[in-house]
Short mmCIF file of C-alpha atoms in Angstrom, two decimals:
data_model
loop_
_atom_site.label_atom_id
_atom_site.label_comp_id
_atom_site.label_asym_id
_atom_site.label_seq_id
_atom_site.Cartn_x
_atom_site.Cartn_y
_atom_site.Cartn_z
CA UNK A 290 4.26 98.71 -76.63
CA UNK A 291 4.63 94.30 -77.06
CA UNK A 292 1.79 92.11 -76.03
CA UNK A 293 3.47 91.00 -73.12
CA UNK A 294 1.18 94.61 -71.52
CA UNK A 295 -1.86 93.29 -69.92
CA UNK A 296 -5.03 95.50 -70.91
CA UNK A 297 -6.33 98.08 -67.81
CA UNK A 298 -7.58 101.01 -67.14
CA UNK A 299 -4.00 102.13 -67.66
CA UNK A 300 -3.34 101.13 -71.62
CA UNK A 301 -7.09 102.09 -72.18
CA UNK A 302 -5.92 105.68 -74.16
CA UNK A 303 -3.15 103.51 -75.95
CA UNK A 304 -6.07 101.05 -77.93
CA UNK A 305 -6.06 102.25 -81.44
CA UNK A 306 -8.49 103.85 -82.50
CA UNK A 307 -10.15 101.23 -84.04
CA UNK A 308 -11.44 99.82 -80.59
CA UNK A 309 -14.63 101.34 -78.54
CA UNK A 310 -13.79 101.91 -75.11
CA UNK A 311 -15.55 103.42 -71.92
CA UNK A 312 -15.68 107.12 -72.99
CA UNK A 313 -17.20 107.10 -68.99
CA UNK A 314 -16.17 107.23 -65.50
CA UNK A 315 -15.69 103.38 -64.47
CA UNK A 316 -14.56 104.49 -60.63
CA UNK A 317 -18.07 106.65 -60.23
CA UNK A 318 -20.54 102.86 -61.31
CA UNK A 319 -22.31 102.31 -57.95
CA UNK A 320 -23.33 97.83 -57.64
CA UNK A 321 -27.13 98.15 -59.34
CA UNK A 322 -26.36 94.66 -60.11
CA UNK A 323 -25.47 91.01 -59.33
CA UNK A 324 -24.76 88.37 -61.29
CA UNK A 325 -24.37 84.95 -60.83
CA UNK A 326 -22.18 82.56 -62.96
CA UNK A 327 -20.05 84.97 -65.19
CA UNK A 328 -19.69 83.00 -68.07
CA UNK A 329 -18.74 83.84 -72.14
CA UNK A 330 -22.52 83.92 -72.86
CA UNK A 331 -22.77 86.61 -70.09
CA UNK A 332 -19.65 89.36 -71.08
CA UNK A 333 -21.13 88.87 -74.50
CA UNK A 334 -24.99 89.55 -74.10
CA UNK A 335 -25.98 91.04 -70.64
CA UNK A 336 -23.11 92.91 -69.99
CA UNK A 337 -23.27 94.21 -73.06
CA UNK A 338 -26.43 95.17 -72.30
CA UNK A 339 -26.23 97.27 -69.93
CA UNK A 340 -22.04 98.78 -70.36
CA UNK A 341 -24.09 100.80 -73.42
CA UNK A 342 -26.22 101.14 -70.66
CA UNK A 343 -23.72 102.75 -68.11
CA UNK A 344 -22.39 104.74 -70.98
CA UNK A 345 -25.46 106.70 -71.72
CA UNK A 346 -25.80 108.20 -68.18
CA UNK A 347 -26.36 105.43 -65.97
CA UNK A 348 -23.92 104.14 -64.09
CA UNK A 349 -25.52 102.87 -61.11
CA UNK A 350 -25.98 99.30 -62.76
CA UNK A 351 -22.06 98.11 -62.50
CA UNK A 352 -22.05 94.73 -61.90
CA UNK A 353 -20.62 92.34 -59.42
CA UNK A 354 -20.14 89.03 -60.39
CA UNK A 355 -19.54 85.82 -59.23
CA UNK A 356 -18.37 82.29 -60.43
CA UNK A 357 -19.61 79.81 -58.35
CA UNK A 358 -16.68 77.03 -59.16
CA UNK A 359 -13.92 78.03 -61.16
CA UNK A 360 -11.51 80.86 -60.47
CA UNK A 361 -9.94 81.20 -63.89
CA UNK A 362 -12.45 84.59 -65.36
CA UNK A 363 -11.54 85.90 -61.84
CA UNK A 364 -7.15 85.30 -62.35
CA UNK A 365 -8.36 86.64 -65.61
CA UNK A 366 -9.88 89.32 -64.76
CA UNK A 367 -8.78 91.04 -62.21
CA UNK A 368 -5.05 92.43 -63.54
CA UNK A 369 -7.24 93.94 -66.59
CA UNK A 370 -9.63 95.54 -63.92
CA UNK A 371 -12.08 94.30 -64.87
CA UNK A 372 -11.30 95.42 -68.24
CA UNK A 373 -12.42 92.12 -71.83
CA UNK A 374 -12.70 92.84 -74.60
CA UNK A 375 -15.75 91.82 -76.98
CA UNK A 376 -14.44 90.70 -80.67
CA UNK A 377 -18.27 89.98 -82.87
CA UNK A 378 -17.24 87.89 -85.59
CA UNK A 379 -18.52 87.81 -88.81
CA UNK A 380 -17.65 86.73 -92.20
CA UNK A 381 -17.58 90.22 -93.25
CA UNK A 382 -14.45 90.68 -90.59
CA UNK A 383 -14.29 91.89 -87.29
CA UNK A 384 -15.31 95.12 -84.68
CA UNK A 385 -13.28 95.13 -81.17
CA UNK A 386 -15.19 97.31 -77.90
CA UNK A 387 -13.24 97.44 -74.51
CA UNK A 388 -16.00 95.99 -71.97
CA UNK A 389 -15.89 98.26 -69.23
CA UNK A 390 -19.70 97.08 -67.01
CA UNK A 391 -17.47 94.64 -64.48
CA UNK A 392 -16.52 96.52 -61.66
CA UNK A 393 -15.18 92.68 -59.92
CA UNK A 394 -15.61 89.02 -59.64
CA UNK A 395 -15.43 87.30 -56.92
CA UNK A 396 -14.84 83.29 -56.11
CA UNK A 397 -18.14 81.89 -53.88
CA UNK A 398 -16.73 78.81 -53.15
CA UNK A 399 -13.40 81.15 -51.60
CA UNK A 400 -15.57 82.82 -49.18
CA UNK A 401 -19.54 81.92 -49.25
CA UNK A 402 -20.29 85.26 -47.22
CA UNK A 403 -18.36 87.68 -48.78
CA UNK A 404 -21.02 86.48 -52.12
CA UNK A 405 -23.58 86.88 -49.43
CA UNK A 406 -22.96 89.89 -48.81
CA UNK A 407 -22.35 91.72 -52.37
CA UNK A 408 -26.08 90.53 -52.56
CA UNK A 409 -26.76 91.64 -49.64
CA UNK A 410 -25.44 95.19 -50.17
CA UNK A 411 -28.05 98.11 -50.60
CA UNK A 412 -27.04 99.79 -54.23
CA UNK A 413 -27.96 96.18 -55.57
CA UNK A 414 -31.65 95.76 -57.21
CA UNK A 415 -31.17 93.35 -59.84
CA UNK A 416 -29.44 89.50 -59.48
CA UNK A 417 -28.94 88.13 -62.61
CA UNK A 418 -28.14 84.16 -63.83
CA UNK A 419 -26.20 82.22 -66.46
CA UNK A 420 -25.85 79.36 -64.59
CA UNK A 421 -26.67 76.58 -66.72
CA UNK A 422 -29.85 74.00 -66.62
CA UNK A 423 -27.69 72.44 -64.72
CA UNK A 424 -27.22 74.94 -62.36
CA UNK A 425 -30.38 75.27 -60.79
CA UNK A 426 -30.24 72.10 -59.07
CA UNK A 427 -34.16 71.24 -60.48
CA UNK A 428 -35.12 67.99 -62.44
CA UNK A 429 -35.57 69.15 -66.19
CA UNK A 430 -38.51 67.13 -66.49
CA UNK A 431 -40.71 68.26 -64.30
CA UNK A 432 -38.96 71.36 -63.53
CA UNK A 433 -39.74 70.78 -59.84
CA UNK A 434 -35.88 71.80 -56.80
CA UNK A 435 -34.80 68.77 -56.89
CA UNK A 436 -34.50 68.02 -52.59
CA UNK A 437 -31.91 64.84 -52.91
CA UNK A 438 -29.38 67.09 -54.40
CA UNK A 439 -25.88 67.23 -52.85
CA UNK A 440 -25.64 71.33 -53.44
CA UNK A 441 -29.34 71.55 -51.85
CA UNK A 442 -28.10 69.60 -49.19
CA UNK A 443 -25.81 70.74 -48.28
CA UNK A 444 -27.33 74.40 -48.55
CA UNK A 445 -30.12 73.82 -46.06
CA UNK A 446 -27.93 72.35 -43.39
CA UNK A 447 -25.32 75.59 -44.23
CA UNK A 448 -27.26 78.32 -45.45
CA UNK A 449 -24.15 80.86 -44.26
CA UNK A 450 -22.05 79.08 -46.66
CA UNK A 451 -24.18 78.35 -49.87
CA UNK A 452 -22.88 76.22 -53.05
CA UNK A 453 -25.93 76.67 -55.54
CA UNK A 454 -27.03 78.97 -56.77
CA UNK A 455 -30.02 78.29 -55.08
CA UNK A 456 -28.41 79.13 -51.54
CA UNK A 457 -26.68 81.81 -52.58
CA UNK A 458 -29.80 83.65 -53.25
CA UNK A 459 -32.48 82.99 -50.56
CA UNK A 460 -28.57 83.54 -47.56
CA UNK A 461 -28.98 87.28 -49.28
CA UNK A 462 -33.15 87.77 -49.80
CA UNK A 463 -32.97 86.14 -46.02
CA UNK A 464 -30.22 88.56 -44.74
CA UNK A 465 -31.91 91.96 -47.00
CA UNK A 466 -35.35 90.79 -45.14
CA UNK A 467 -33.21 91.19 -41.78
CA UNK A 468 -30.83 93.92 -42.33
CA UNK A 469 -35.71 95.71 -43.02
CA UNK A 470 -33.91 95.77 -47.26
CA UNK A 471 -36.41 95.84 -50.30
CA UNK A 472 -35.56 92.38 -51.94
CA UNK A 473 -34.17 91.85 -55.31
CA UNK A 474 -35.09 91.54 -58.28
CA UNK A 475 -34.04 87.92 -59.38
CA UNK A 476 -33.55 88.02 -63.96
CA UNK A 477 -32.86 84.29 -65.15
CA UNK A 478 -31.11 84.17 -68.35
CA UNK A 479 -30.44 80.21 -68.62
CA UNK A 480 -32.47 77.76 -71.32
CA UNK A 481 -34.86 76.95 -69.15
CA UNK A 482 -38.72 77.38 -69.58
CA UNK A 483 -40.40 79.89 -68.43
CA UNK A 484 -37.47 80.49 -66.91
CA UNK A 485 -38.21 83.22 -64.80
CA UNK A 486 -41.06 81.50 -63.46
CA UNK A 487 -39.45 78.41 -63.04
CA UNK A 488 -36.41 80.16 -61.30
CA UNK A 489 -39.82 81.29 -59.10
CA UNK A 490 -40.80 77.44 -58.00
CA UNK A 491 -37.72 76.77 -57.47
CA UNK A 492 -36.72 79.05 -54.83
CA UNK A 493 -40.23 79.47 -53.02
CA UNK A 494 -39.94 75.51 -52.37
CA UNK A 495 -36.13 75.47 -51.31
CA UNK A 496 -36.88 79.01 -49.30
CA UNK A 497 -39.72 76.71 -47.76
CA UNK A 498 -36.95 74.08 -46.36
CA UNK A 499 -35.96 76.97 -44.47
CA UNK A 500 -38.48 77.84 -42.54
CA UNK A 501 -42.24 78.88 -43.87
CA UNK A 502 -41.90 82.61 -42.89
CA UNK A 503 -38.97 82.43 -45.18
CA UNK A 504 -41.05 80.77 -48.06
CA UNK A 505 -43.90 82.53 -47.59
CA UNK A 506 -41.45 86.34 -48.12
CA UNK A 507 -40.11 84.04 -50.99
CA UNK A 508 -43.82 83.47 -52.97
CA UNK A 509 -44.54 86.98 -52.31
CA UNK A 510 -41.79 89.23 -52.36
CA UNK A 511 -39.57 88.05 -54.86
CA UNK A 512 -40.19 89.28 -58.55
CA UNK A 513 -38.24 86.02 -60.73
CA UNK A 514 -39.45 87.69 -64.20
CA UNK A 515 -39.70 85.86 -67.48
CA UNK A 516 -36.76 87.07 -70.30
CA UNK A 517 -34.85 85.05 -73.04
CA UNK A 518 -31.28 85.18 -73.96
CA UNK A 519 -29.81 84.65 -77.73
CA UNK A 520 -26.70 85.13 -78.59
CA UNK A 521 -24.42 82.60 -80.00
CA UNK A 522 -21.14 82.51 -77.74
CA UNK A 523 -18.47 79.86 -78.64
CA UNK A 524 -15.39 78.85 -76.03
CA UNK A 525 -12.57 81.48 -75.96
CA UNK A 526 -9.38 79.02 -77.47
CA UNK A 527 -5.40 80.45 -77.61
CA UNK A 528 -5.47 80.75 -81.13
CA UNK A 529 -8.64 84.30 -80.52
CA UNK A 530 -6.31 85.03 -77.25
CA UNK A 531 -3.78 85.65 -79.60
CA UNK A 532 -5.43 87.56 -82.18
CA UNK A 533 -7.17 89.37 -80.43
CA UNK A 534 -3.89 90.32 -78.89
CA UNK A 535 -2.33 91.20 -81.93
CA UNK A 536 -5.44 94.02 -82.52
CA UNK A 537 -4.93 95.49 -79.38
CA UNK A 538 -1.61 95.29 -78.95
CA UNK A 539 -1.80 94.41 -75.65
CA UNK A 540 -2.66 91.06 -73.81
CA UNK A 541 -5.97 90.15 -72.85
CA UNK A 542 -6.19 86.84 -70.73
CA UNK A 543 -10.03 86.01 -71.63
CA UNK A 544 -11.99 87.63 -73.94
CA UNK A 545 -15.55 87.35 -75.79
CA UNK A 546 -15.73 85.73 -79.23
CA UNK A 547 -19.17 86.45 -80.72
CA UNK A 548 -21.72 86.92 -83.56
CA UNK A 549 -23.23 90.10 -84.80
CA UNK A 550 -26.09 88.75 -83.93
CA UNK A 551 -28.37 89.47 -79.54
CA UNK A 552 -31.24 88.97 -79.14
CA UNK A 553 -33.30 89.97 -75.06
CA UNK A 554 -36.59 89.34 -74.04
CA UNK A 555 -37.96 90.19 -70.73
CA UNK A 556 -40.95 90.14 -68.91
CA UNK A 557 -41.17 94.18 -67.33
CA UNK A 558 -42.11 93.30 -63.97
CA UNK A 559 -39.07 95.32 -61.66
CA UNK A 560 -40.34 96.56 -58.72
CA UNK A 561 -37.24 97.52 -57.23
CA UNK A 562 -35.64 99.47 -60.19
CA UNK A 563 -33.79 97.95 -63.72
CA UNK A 564 -31.11 99.27 -66.17
CA UNK A 565 -32.95 100.84 -69.36
CA UNK A 566 -32.46 97.65 -71.52
CA UNK A 567 -34.78 98.83 -73.82
CA UNK A 568 -32.90 101.43 -74.40
CA UNK A 569 -29.77 99.47 -76.20
CA UNK A 570 -31.68 96.73 -77.58
CA UNK A 571 -33.79 94.93 -75.86
CA UNK A 572 -37.39 94.26 -76.27
CA UNK A 573 -39.83 94.96 -72.94
CA UNK A 574 -42.84 92.92 -73.09
CA UNK A 575 -45.89 91.85 -70.11
CA UNK A 576 -45.84 88.18 -72.48
CA UNK A 577 -42.02 86.61 -72.87
CA UNK A 578 -43.56 82.71 -73.97
CA UNK A 579 -43.93 83.43 -77.71
CA UNK A 580 -40.52 84.20 -78.25
CA UNK A 581 -39.30 82.14 -75.69
CA UNK A 582 -40.46 78.44 -77.25
CA UNK A 583 -39.58 79.88 -80.94
CA UNK A 584 -35.56 80.77 -79.18
CA UNK A 585 -35.78 77.29 -77.34
CA UNK A 586 -37.48 75.44 -79.76
CA UNK A 587 -35.44 76.17 -83.33
CA UNK A 588 -32.38 77.46 -82.80
CA UNK A 589 -31.58 75.56 -79.63
CA UNK A 590 -33.01 72.74 -80.52
CA UNK A 591 -31.76 72.65 -83.97
CA UNK A 592 -28.04 73.00 -81.78
CA UNK A 593 -28.01 70.38 -80.18
CA UNK A 594 -29.62 68.27 -83.02
CA UNK A 595 -27.13 69.52 -84.77
CA UNK A 596 -24.02 69.12 -82.08
CA UNK A 597 -24.91 65.69 -81.88
CA UNK A 598 -25.39 64.37 -85.37
CA UNK A 599 -22.76 66.42 -86.58
CA UNK A 600 -19.80 65.00 -83.40
CA UNK A 601 -21.17 61.73 -84.65
CA UNK A 602 -20.83 62.06 -87.80
CA UNK A 603 -16.65 63.48 -87.31
CA UNK A 604 -17.49 67.77 -87.21
CA UNK A 605 -15.87 70.01 -84.90
CA UNK A 606 -17.96 73.29 -85.65
CA UNK A 607 -21.82 73.76 -86.33
CA UNK A 608 -20.38 76.03 -89.03
CA UNK A 609 -18.98 72.33 -90.70
CA UNK A 610 -21.29 70.85 -89.98
CA UNK A 611 -24.21 73.08 -91.56
CA UNK A 612 -21.62 72.28 -94.84
CA UNK A 613 -22.53 69.49 -95.47
CA UNK A 614 -25.75 69.48 -97.06
CA UNK A 615 -27.53 66.48 -96.20
CA UNK A 616 -27.31 67.66 -92.82
CA UNK A 617 -28.07 71.79 -93.44
CA UNK A 618 -31.66 69.71 -95.26
CA UNK A 619 -32.45 67.57 -92.56
CA UNK A 620 -32.06 70.47 -89.94
CA UNK A 621 -33.97 72.94 -92.14
CA UNK A 622 -36.14 69.68 -92.58
CA UNK A 623 -36.53 69.88 -88.44
CA UNK A 624 -37.32 73.01 -88.04
CA UNK A 625 -40.21 73.24 -90.36
CA UNK A 626 -41.62 70.06 -88.50
CA UNK A 627 -40.99 72.65 -85.03
CA UNK A 628 -42.58 75.44 -86.37
CA UNK A 629 -46.10 73.71 -85.95
CA UNK A 630 -46.16 73.23 -82.50
CA UNK A 631 -45.36 77.71 -82.40
CA UNK A 632 -47.02 79.89 -80.98
CA UNK A 633 -45.71 83.17 -83.50
CA UNK A 634 -45.69 86.86 -81.75
CA UNK A 635 -46.89 89.16 -83.99
CA UNK A 636 -45.35 90.42 -85.52
CA UNK A 637 -42.88 87.66 -86.22
CA UNK A 638 -41.28 86.79 -89.84
CA UNK A 639 -41.39 82.92 -88.43
CA UNK A 640 -39.36 82.23 -92.01
CA UNK A 641 -37.61 84.84 -92.30
CA UNK A 642 -35.86 84.20 -88.59
CA UNK A 643 -35.68 80.62 -89.32
CA UNK A 644 -33.59 81.55 -92.48
CA UNK A 645 -31.36 83.67 -90.04
CA UNK A 646 -30.54 80.64 -87.51
CA UNK A 647 -29.40 78.79 -90.67
CA UNK A 648 -27.78 81.85 -91.81
CA UNK A 649 -26.31 83.18 -88.37
CA UNK A 650 -25.02 78.44 -87.74
CA UNK A 651 -23.04 78.72 -91.36
CA UNK A 652 -20.97 81.96 -90.31
CA UNK A 653 -17.36 80.36 -90.36
CA UNK A 654 -15.90 83.17 -88.50
CA UNK A 655 -17.06 81.65 -85.44
CA UNK A 656 -15.62 78.34 -84.43
CA UNK A 657 -18.85 77.03 -82.77
CA UNK A 658 -17.44 73.71 -80.74
CA UNK A 659 -20.07 70.11 -81.62
CA UNK A 660 -18.98 69.21 -78.44
CA UNK A 661 -19.30 72.33 -76.66
CA UNK A 662 -23.05 72.21 -77.44
CA UNK A 663 -23.30 69.02 -76.35
CA UNK A 664 -22.87 69.15 -73.24
CA UNK A 665 -25.16 69.24 -70.82
CA UNK A 666 -28.04 67.25 -72.40
CA UNK A 667 -29.84 64.81 -70.29
CA UNK A 668 -30.34 69.09 -68.63
CA UNK A 669 -31.21 70.73 -72.22
CA UNK A 670 -33.30 67.65 -74.14
CA UNK A 671 -36.64 68.53 -72.29
CA UNK A 672 -37.02 71.67 -73.24
CA UNK A 673 -35.02 71.88 -76.61
CA UNK A 674 -36.49 68.76 -78.39
CA UNK A 675 -38.50 66.97 -75.59
CA UNK A 676 -40.90 69.67 -75.94
CA UNK A 677 -41.73 69.79 -79.37
CA UNK A 678 -41.87 65.61 -79.58
CA UNK A 679 -45.07 65.62 -77.18
CA UNK A 680 -47.06 68.04 -78.39
CA UNK A 681 -45.93 66.37 -82.13
CA UNK A 682 -47.16 63.61 -80.36
CA UNK A 683 -50.64 65.36 -79.48
CA UNK A 684 -51.69 66.12 -82.83
CA UNK A 685 -51.37 62.70 -84.25
CA UNK A 686 -47.68 64.33 -86.55
CA UNK A 687 -45.15 63.25 -87.49
CA UNK A 688 -41.97 62.84 -84.88
CA UNK A 689 -38.82 60.90 -87.02
CA UNK A 690 -36.57 64.02 -87.42
CA UNK A 691 -36.86 64.26 -83.74
CA UNK A 692 -36.83 61.37 -83.01
CA UNK A 693 -33.26 61.05 -84.52
CA UNK A 694 -31.79 64.49 -82.74
CA UNK A 695 -33.03 61.79 -79.76
CA UNK A 696 -31.50 58.72 -80.86
CA UNK A 697 -28.44 60.31 -81.49
CA UNK A 698 -28.33 62.07 -78.29
CA UNK A 699 -28.40 58.05 -76.76
CA UNK A 700 -25.91 57.77 -79.58
CA UNK A 701 -23.67 60.35 -78.06
CA UNK A 702 -23.82 59.49 -74.37
CA UNK A 703 -22.89 55.89 -75.01
CA UNK A 704 -19.14 57.58 -74.79
CA UNK A 705 -18.24 55.57 -78.05
CA UNK A 706 -17.72 57.01 -81.04
CA UNK A 707 -18.64 56.22 -84.83
CA UNK A 708 -14.98 54.72 -84.90
CA UNK A 709 -15.02 53.37 -81.50
CA UNK A 710 -12.84 56.13 -79.77
CA UNK A 711 -13.71 57.83 -76.90
CA UNK A 712 -16.23 61.23 -76.12
CA UNK A 713 -15.36 63.18 -73.03
CA UNK A 714 -19.15 63.27 -72.35
CA UNK A 715 -20.15 66.02 -69.62
CA UNK A 716 -23.09 65.39 -68.53
CA UNK A 717 -24.87 65.70 -64.89
CA UNK A 718 -25.28 61.97 -65.25
CA UNK A 719 -22.35 61.08 -67.51
CA UNK A 720 -21.57 57.55 -64.36
CA UNK A 721 -26.03 56.72 -65.08
CA UNK A 722 -25.70 57.25 -68.98
CA UNK A 723 -22.35 55.10 -69.51
CA UNK A 724 -23.81 52.33 -66.71
CA UNK A 725 -26.86 51.73 -69.04
CA UNK A 726 -25.33 51.30 -71.79
CA UNK A 727 -22.95 49.18 -70.20
CA UNK A 728 -26.04 47.56 -68.88
CA UNK A 729 -27.15 47.27 -73.03
CA UNK A 730 -24.66 45.82 -74.87
CA UNK A 731 -23.70 47.30 -77.74
CA UNK A 732 -27.61 46.30 -78.57
CA UNK A 733 -28.84 49.40 -80.06
CA UNK A 734 -32.25 48.35 -79.70
CA UNK A 735 -32.43 47.71 -75.79
CA UNK A 736 -30.52 50.63 -75.06
CA UNK A 737 -33.19 53.16 -76.41
CA UNK A 738 -35.38 50.78 -74.45
CA UNK A 739 -33.08 51.59 -71.26
CA UNK A 740 -31.93 55.40 -72.00
CA UNK A 741 -36.08 56.34 -73.04
CA UNK A 742 -37.11 55.16 -69.58
CA UNK A 743 -34.34 57.78 -67.35
CA UNK A 744 -37.39 59.63 -65.67
CA UNK A 745 -34.68 62.87 -64.82
CA UNK A 746 -35.24 63.43 -68.35
CA UNK A 747 -38.51 61.86 -70.64
CA UNK A 748 -40.61 62.06 -67.38
CA UNK A 749 -43.07 59.20 -67.50
CA UNK A 750 -45.05 59.73 -69.91
CA UNK A 751 -42.88 59.01 -72.79
CA UNK A 752 -41.81 56.13 -71.94
CA UNK A 753 -44.61 54.52 -71.96
CA UNK A 754 -45.98 56.38 -75.70
CA UNK A 755 -45.86 53.51 -78.12
CA UNK A 756 -45.37 56.16 -80.73
CA UNK A 757 -42.25 57.67 -79.47
CA UNK A 758 -40.65 54.98 -78.39
CA UNK A 759 -41.17 52.65 -81.47
CA UNK A 760 -39.57 56.44 -83.09
CA UNK A 761 -36.37 56.79 -81.45
CA UNK A 762 -35.29 53.28 -81.30
CA UNK A 763 -35.66 52.87 -85.36
CA UNK A 764 -33.96 55.93 -85.81
CA UNK A 765 -30.99 54.74 -83.23
CA UNK A 766 -30.38 51.38 -85.05
CA UNK A 767 -30.20 52.91 -88.17
CA UNK A 768 -27.42 55.97 -86.70
CA UNK A 769 -25.80 52.05 -85.53
CA UNK A 770 -26.07 50.49 -88.79
CA UNK A 771 -25.30 53.36 -90.77
CA UNK A 772 -23.33 55.65 -88.67
CA UNK A 773 -24.45 59.69 -88.34
CA UNK A 774 -23.37 60.62 -92.29
CA UNK A 775 -24.98 57.25 -94.31
CA UNK A 776 -27.83 58.48 -92.72
CA UNK A 777 -28.46 62.24 -93.21
CA UNK A 778 -27.48 61.22 -96.38
CA UNK A 779 -30.23 59.31 -96.89
CA UNK A 780 -32.81 61.57 -95.11
CA UNK A 781 -31.85 63.52 -97.60
CA UNK A 782 -32.45 61.24 -100.78
CA UNK A 783 -35.41 59.46 -99.60
#
């Protein structure tokens, strides 16, 4: 067998014996789930849990995945019968498993009506989402629908051919209602505060703008439980593909790389039914909020701080950045500052959790790029860092370490690094942020004041808070004067 052959159903029996693979009848699977945003994270997280449920004998929960933008995932998986490899990597080695839960991948822009049709099938009980923060077409500072967002404007005028996840949900809900079908449950798996409630608020408002009647139906009949997801999933590289192919003996066009750790906490509110995810490792609870806050503020907040400071310091990956003891010490102290703002879930050991996070960040087998984590910072900062800052300000606590992370974001979005080289800033507000940076004329104090005034990120309260403005301004001046490495070193030895 050569590596030019592709992974597919016919090749499963020929894989090495140490590679796990589906032992169930994939042809007998029904489609109980439609997933919007079928990227690497979904395929390394929710699809893996669901695959385990299917393997236990419940064949109802096959997945139709939908890409809302690019055909790349569909094109990669179509020739593979939807199969792909999960590579779990740690310092102890690598374990491979072929995942079979995905029945089909559709590309929404090619045929929007086809996706609405899939979502309207009577077998579908749950629609899940990983569309990233920006996919919710909302104002991150307020958590409300951005009614001027181009996709929202388009979808309200063209609900029969939507572009956004919100538009597709509303179109499918309206169609199912017209057909007399029970509503599906909508499960957000993105890093938003109170993601289910936030999604329900956004979706209800969009539906109200379609018609008051549809708005009332969404408000009263559509369940959007909260959830918290946790697994580090770096972008797949050509080197990863080659390594997986060498192990399999066949090519996999889009395997996913991840770590051993995985967590999924879900509010148990699914009126139309759900997979028994709790039997395969998920935690079903009545209140996700304490778990969500702990993860968003400790893991994601630290991740963003590492991304911006690490990138500016010249580190390409998180593990490289965490090998810098000054940065690692800063991250530990940042976590300690954050802990004071948390309500710890019953039975949780927050100190052990923080230690485990730092160990995960140091995993040399995961090449998680700082540049990848730095994407879409304008959407991520409000829930990852700014909520903590607000709580510490209210308590009269010092915010210097969190202010440094915000200042590093400000330095990053100027689009020029410490060596004068261009940064490829990927952010919905990238053009606006670059224009603000140009207007500041290289003056870090002016830049700090101007960027802090971006209401979509910082709201109206933080720009009016002298302690915030001063702390971020001083941190940004220091980054320009000394650079990220020297700034971190001075903190470690200060």
